[in-house]
Structure formats: C-alpha cells, structure tokens
C-alpha cells in the first residue's frame, strides 16, 4: 500500500512524520510503501503541521495499492486559532 498526505498550501511540517520514512515534496508527504493490512486491520500515520494564518485548513490522505481497485481518500479539516 502507498500512503500520500496532501497538506494545505503554505503548510509547514513541524517535527518528524511517523513513521519517519517519508519523501516530502512541497506540501505532499509520501510514506514508504507499507505491507498490506488484513481485513479490519489498521495502521497509524502522523504528520504535524502549521499554517501561516488562523482559519480552517484541510489535509487529505490518499491510499493506493496493487490490491485496491482505485484509491481510498479521506480528508480532515482543522481550525487553527493562531499561526
């Protein structure tokens, strides 16, 4: 499976993503391939980021893989009160 997280424009990563084997290209964080998960299995990926102004920002996680027909996508909106 391949996991990519697309951060909002102007986002700045804070600290190290977990797991830490990633490639960062601007606001896109691509994690190294992970082993397939069993049905109902789970894995945790974390990226901390800041944005330069207060307001709501949205990050999107996209999972693809040879065993999937298409891709899985999930977004999360976060409200920032200060930069």
N, CA and C of each residue as an Amber inpcrd file, in Angstrom:
protein
   249
   0.8340000  -1.1730000   0.0000000   0.0000000   0.0000000   0.0000000
   0.8810000   1.2390000   0.0000000   0.4100000   2.2810000  -0.6390000
   1.1280000   3.5520000  -0.6800000   0.2510000   4.6300000  -0.0530000
   0.8350000   5.3960000   0.8770000   0.1050000   6.4550000   1.5830000
   0.7220000   7.7980000   1.2460000  -0.1170000   8.7360000   0.7810000
   0.3040000  10.1000000   0.4920000  -0.6240000  11.0360000   1.2570000
  -0.0490000  12.0270000   1.9210000  -0.8440000  13.0470000   2.5990000
  -0.5630000  14.3850000   1.9250000  -1.6260000  15.0230000   1.4790000
  -1.5230000  16.3260000   0.8230000  -1.9530000  17.3740000   1.8370000
  -1.0150000  18.2230000   2.2250000  -1.2780000  19.2740000   3.2040000
  -1.7920000  20.5280000   2.5090000  -2.3910000  21.4420000   3.2580000
  -2.8620000  22.6980000   2.6580000  -1.6940000  23.5100000   2.0960000
  -2.0010000  24.3740000   1.1280000  -0.9770000  25.2850000   0.5960000
  -0.3880000  26.0820000   1.7490000   0.8710000  26.3720000   1.6870000
   1.6180000  27.1530000   2.6730000   1.7960000  26.4410000   4.0090000
   1.4270000  25.1630000   4.1160000   1.6410000  24.4100000   5.3560000
   3.1320000  24.1400000   5.5290000   3.5500000  24.0890000   6.7880000
   4.9410000  23.7910000   7.1120000   4.9360000  22.6390000   8.1050000
   5.6520000  21.5600000   7.7660000   5.7170000  20.3930000   8.6430000
   6.5040000  20.7590000   9.8950000   5.9900000  20.3040000  11.0360000
   6.6280000  20.5340000  12.3300000   7.0140000  19.1710000  12.8880000
   8.2820000  18.9750000  13.2040000   8.7240000  17.6890000  13.7360000
   8.8540000  16.6500000  12.6440000   8.9480000  15.4020000  13.0620000
   9.1280000  14.2900000  12.1330000   7.8320000  13.5190000  11.9470000
   7.4650000  13.2310000  10.6900000   6.2950000  12.3660000  10.4600000
   6.5320000  10.9880000  11.0760000   5.4550000  10.2830000  11.3700000
   5.5640000   8.9480000  11.9360000   4.7050000   7.9980000  11.1080000
   5.2340000   6.8880000  10.6170000   6.6380000   6.5040000  10.6780000
   7.4950000   7.4840000   9.8800000   8.7740000   7.5120000  10.1790000
   9.6390000   8.5880000   9.6770000  10.2170000   8.3590000   8.2840000
   9.9490000   7.2440000   7.6680000  10.4710000   7.0090000   6.3090000
   9.5150000   7.6430000   5.2910000   9.8010000   8.8990000   4.9270000
   8.9250000   9.6490000   4.0310000   9.7310000  10.4010000   2.9900000
   9.0390000  10.8110000   1.9340000   9.5790000  11.7340000   0.9340000
   8.6660000  12.9560000   0.9670000   9.2700000  14.1270000   1.0850000
   8.4870000  15.3550000   1.1670000   8.7620000  16.1910000  -0.0710000
   7.6940000  16.5780000  -0.7590000   7.7980000  17.4180000  -1.9480000
   6.7910000  18.5590000  -1.7860000   7.2630000  19.6880000  -1.2990000
   6.3570000  20.8130000  -1.0400000   5.4000000  20.4670000   0.0730000
   4.1020000  20.4110000  -0.2350000   3.0930000  20.0840000   0.7700000
   2.5910000  18.6420000   0.6390000   3.3260000  17.8030000  -0.0860000
   2.9600000  16.3940000  -0.2410000   3.9350000  15.5210000   0.5240000
   3.4010000  14.6600000   1.3870000   4.2150000  13.7440000   2.1900000
   3.8870000  12.3280000   1.7250000   4.8770000  11.6200000   1.1720000
   4.6770000  10.2510000   0.6920000   5.4220000   9.2900000   1.6170000
   4.6860000   8.4320000   2.2960000   5.2840000   7.4400000   3.1770000
   5.8000000   6.2680000   2.3520000   6.8880000   5.6240000   2.8240000
   7.3740000   4.4230000   2.1590000   6.2520000   3.3990000   2.1170000
   6.2720000   2.5280000   1.1220000   5.2300000   1.5130000   0.9930000
   5.0970000   0.7180000   2.2790000   3.8620000   0.3630000   2.6150000
   3.6020000  -0.4280000   3.8070000   3.0290000  -1.7710000   3.3900000
   3.2250000  -2.7460000   4.2510000   2.6870000  -4.0740000   3.9700000
   1.1640000  -4.0010000   3.9300000   0.5590000  -4.9010000   3.2100000
  -0.9080000  -4.9580000   3.1590000  -1.4660000  -5.1670000   4.5540000
  -2.6500000  -4.6650000   4.7710000  -3.3320000  -4.8220000   6.0530000
  -4.4120000  -5.8820000   5.9200000  -4.6090000  -6.6900000   6.9550000
  -5.6910000  -7.6790000   6.8990000  -7.0400000  -6.9750000   6.9900000
  -8.1180000  -7.6420000   6.6000000  -9.4380000  -7.0290000   6.7410000
  -9.6380000  -6.5470000   8.1790000 -10.1630000  -5.3550000   8.3280000
 -10.4090000  -4.6970000   9.6200000  -9.1180000  -4.3290000  10.3490000
  -7.9600000  -4.4690000   9.6950000  -6.6960000  -4.0680000  10.3000000
  -6.5420000  -2.5610000  10.2440000  -5.5250000  -2.0380000  10.9210000
  -5.3090000  -0.5960000  10.8820000  -3.8210000  -0.2800000  11.0260000
  -3.4630000   0.9100000  10.6160000  -2.1070000   1.4300000  10.7550000
  -2.2440000   2.9180000  11.0660000  -1.2550000   3.4750000  11.7580000
  -1.3050000   4.8790000  12.1490000  -0.1860000   5.6500000  11.4670000
  -0.5430000   6.8090000  10.9060000   0.4120000   7.7160000  10.2740000
   0.1530000   9.0960000  10.8430000   1.2130000   9.8130000  11.1890000
   1.0390000  11.1370000  11.7820000   1.9360000  12.1580000  11.1060000
   1.3550000  13.3270000  10.8480000   2.0930000  14.4740000  10.3210000
   1.5750000  15.7020000  11.0720000   2.4730000  16.4440000  11.6930000
   2.0990000  17.6960000  12.3610000   2.5220000  18.8530000  11.4750000
   1.6380000  19.8460000  11.3560000   1.9690000  20.9870000  10.5020000
   1.3760000  22.2700000  11.0470000   1.9140000  23.3730000  10.5710000
   1.4130000  24.7010000  10.9030000   1.0790000  25.4290000   9.6180000
   0.1850000  26.3850000   9.7330000  -0.1380000  27.2700000   8.6110000
   0.1260000  28.7070000   9.0630000   0.3890000  29.6170000   8.1180000
   0.8020000  30.9720000   8.4970000  -0.3130000  31.8810000   9.0220000
  -1.5780000  31.5190000   8.8480000  -2.6750000  32.3710000   9.3100000
  -3.7370000  31.5330000  10.0140000  -4.5020000  32.1790000  10.8770000
  -5.6020000  31.4980000  11.5550000  -6.6960000  31.1600000  10.5450000
  -7.4740000  30.1400000  10.8500000  -8.5690000  29.7350000   9.9750000
  -8.6320000  28.2310000   9.8530000  -9.4560000  27.7520000   8.9570000
  -9.6270000  26.3200000   8.7450000  -8.7680000  25.8550000   7.5780000
  -8.1020000  24.7220000   7.7620000  -7.2820000  24.1230000   6.7020000
  -7.6440000  22.6500000   6.5820000  -7.4590000  22.0990000   5.3920000
  -7.8290000  20.7150000   5.1240000  -6.6260000  19.9320000   4.5980000
  -6.3800000  18.7660000   5.2170000  -5.3580000  17.8320000   4.7540000
  -6.0750000  16.6000000   4.2120000  -5.5020000  15.9720000   3.1910000
  -6.1190000  14.8070000   2.5630000  -5.1400000  13.6540000   2.5210000
  -5.5850000  12.4810000   2.9680000  -4.7840000  11.2550000   2.9070000
  -5.3170000  10.3900000   1.7650000  -4.3940000   9.8710000   0.9490000
  -4.7700000   9.0380000  -0.2050000  -3.9860000   7.7330000  -0.1310000
  -4.7010000   6.6090000  -0.1850000  -4.0730000   5.2910000  -0.1520000
  -4.3300000   4.6080000  -1.4880000  -3.2580000   4.0950000  -2.0860000
  -3.3620000   3.3280000  -3.3270000  -2.5760000   2.0330000  -3.1580000
  -2.7990000   1.0950000  -4.0360000  -2.0560000  -0.1580000  -3.9860000
  -2.5260000  -1.1030000  -5.0590000  -1.6760000  -2.0760000  -5.3690000
  -1.9750000  -3.0460000  -6.4170000  -3.2060000  -3.8840000  -6.0770000
  -3.4730000  -4.0850000  -4.7910000  -4.6110000  -4.9100000  -4.3740000
  -5.9220000  -4.1320000  -4.3160000  -5.8540000  -2.8150000  -4.5080000
  -7.0550000  -1.9830000  -4.4550000  -7.5360000  -1.6600000  -5.8560000
  -8.8340000  -1.6260000  -6.0180000  -9.4310000  -1.1930000  -7.2710000
  -9.7260000   0.2960000  -7.1200000  -8.7840000   1.1400000  -7.5220000
  -8.9170000   2.5780000  -7.3310000  -8.1010000   3.0280000  -6.1430000
  -8.6020000   4.0310000  -5.4290000  -7.8780000   4.5540000  -4.2730000
  -8.8650000   4.8660000  -3.1540000  -8.3290000   4.9980000  -1.9420000
  -9.1160000   5.4120000  -0.7880000  -8.6660000   6.8130000  -0.4250000
  -9.6010000   7.6820000  -0.1120000  -9.2580000   9.0630000   0.1980000
 -10.0720000   9.5420000   1.3990000  -9.4000000  10.2470000   2.3000000
 -10.0680000  10.8050000   3.4660000  -9.4700000  12.1710000   3.7660000
 -10.3290000  13.1410000   4.0850000  -9.8760000  14.4960000   4.3900000
 -10.2180000  14.8440000   5.8320000  -9.4350000  15.7690000   6.3730000
  -9.6450000  16.2220000   7.7390000  -9.4680000  17.7280000   7.7760000
 -10.4610000  18.4380000   8.2930000 -10.3660000  19.8890000   8.4400000
  -9.9390000  20.2130000   9.8670000  -9.0020000  21.1370000  10.0050000
  -8.5090000  21.5760000  11.2970000  -8.6610000  23.0870000  11.3980000
  -9.1320000  23.5750000  12.5380000  -9.2390000  25.0110000  12.7650000
  -8.0040000  25.4810000  13.5310000  -7.2810000  26.4170000  12.9490000
  -6.0960000  26.9910000  13.5710000  -6.4830000  28.3420000  14.1500000
  -6.1610000  28.5650000  15.4320000  -6.5040000  29.8260000  16.0760000
  -5.3820000  30.8460000  16.0000000  -4.1550000  30.3780000  15.7440000
  -3.0040000  31.2810000  15.6200000  -1.9510000  30.5850000  14.7900000
  -1.1200000  31.3340000  14.0890000  -0.0690000  30.7040000  13.2790000
   1.0000000  30.0390000  14.1250000
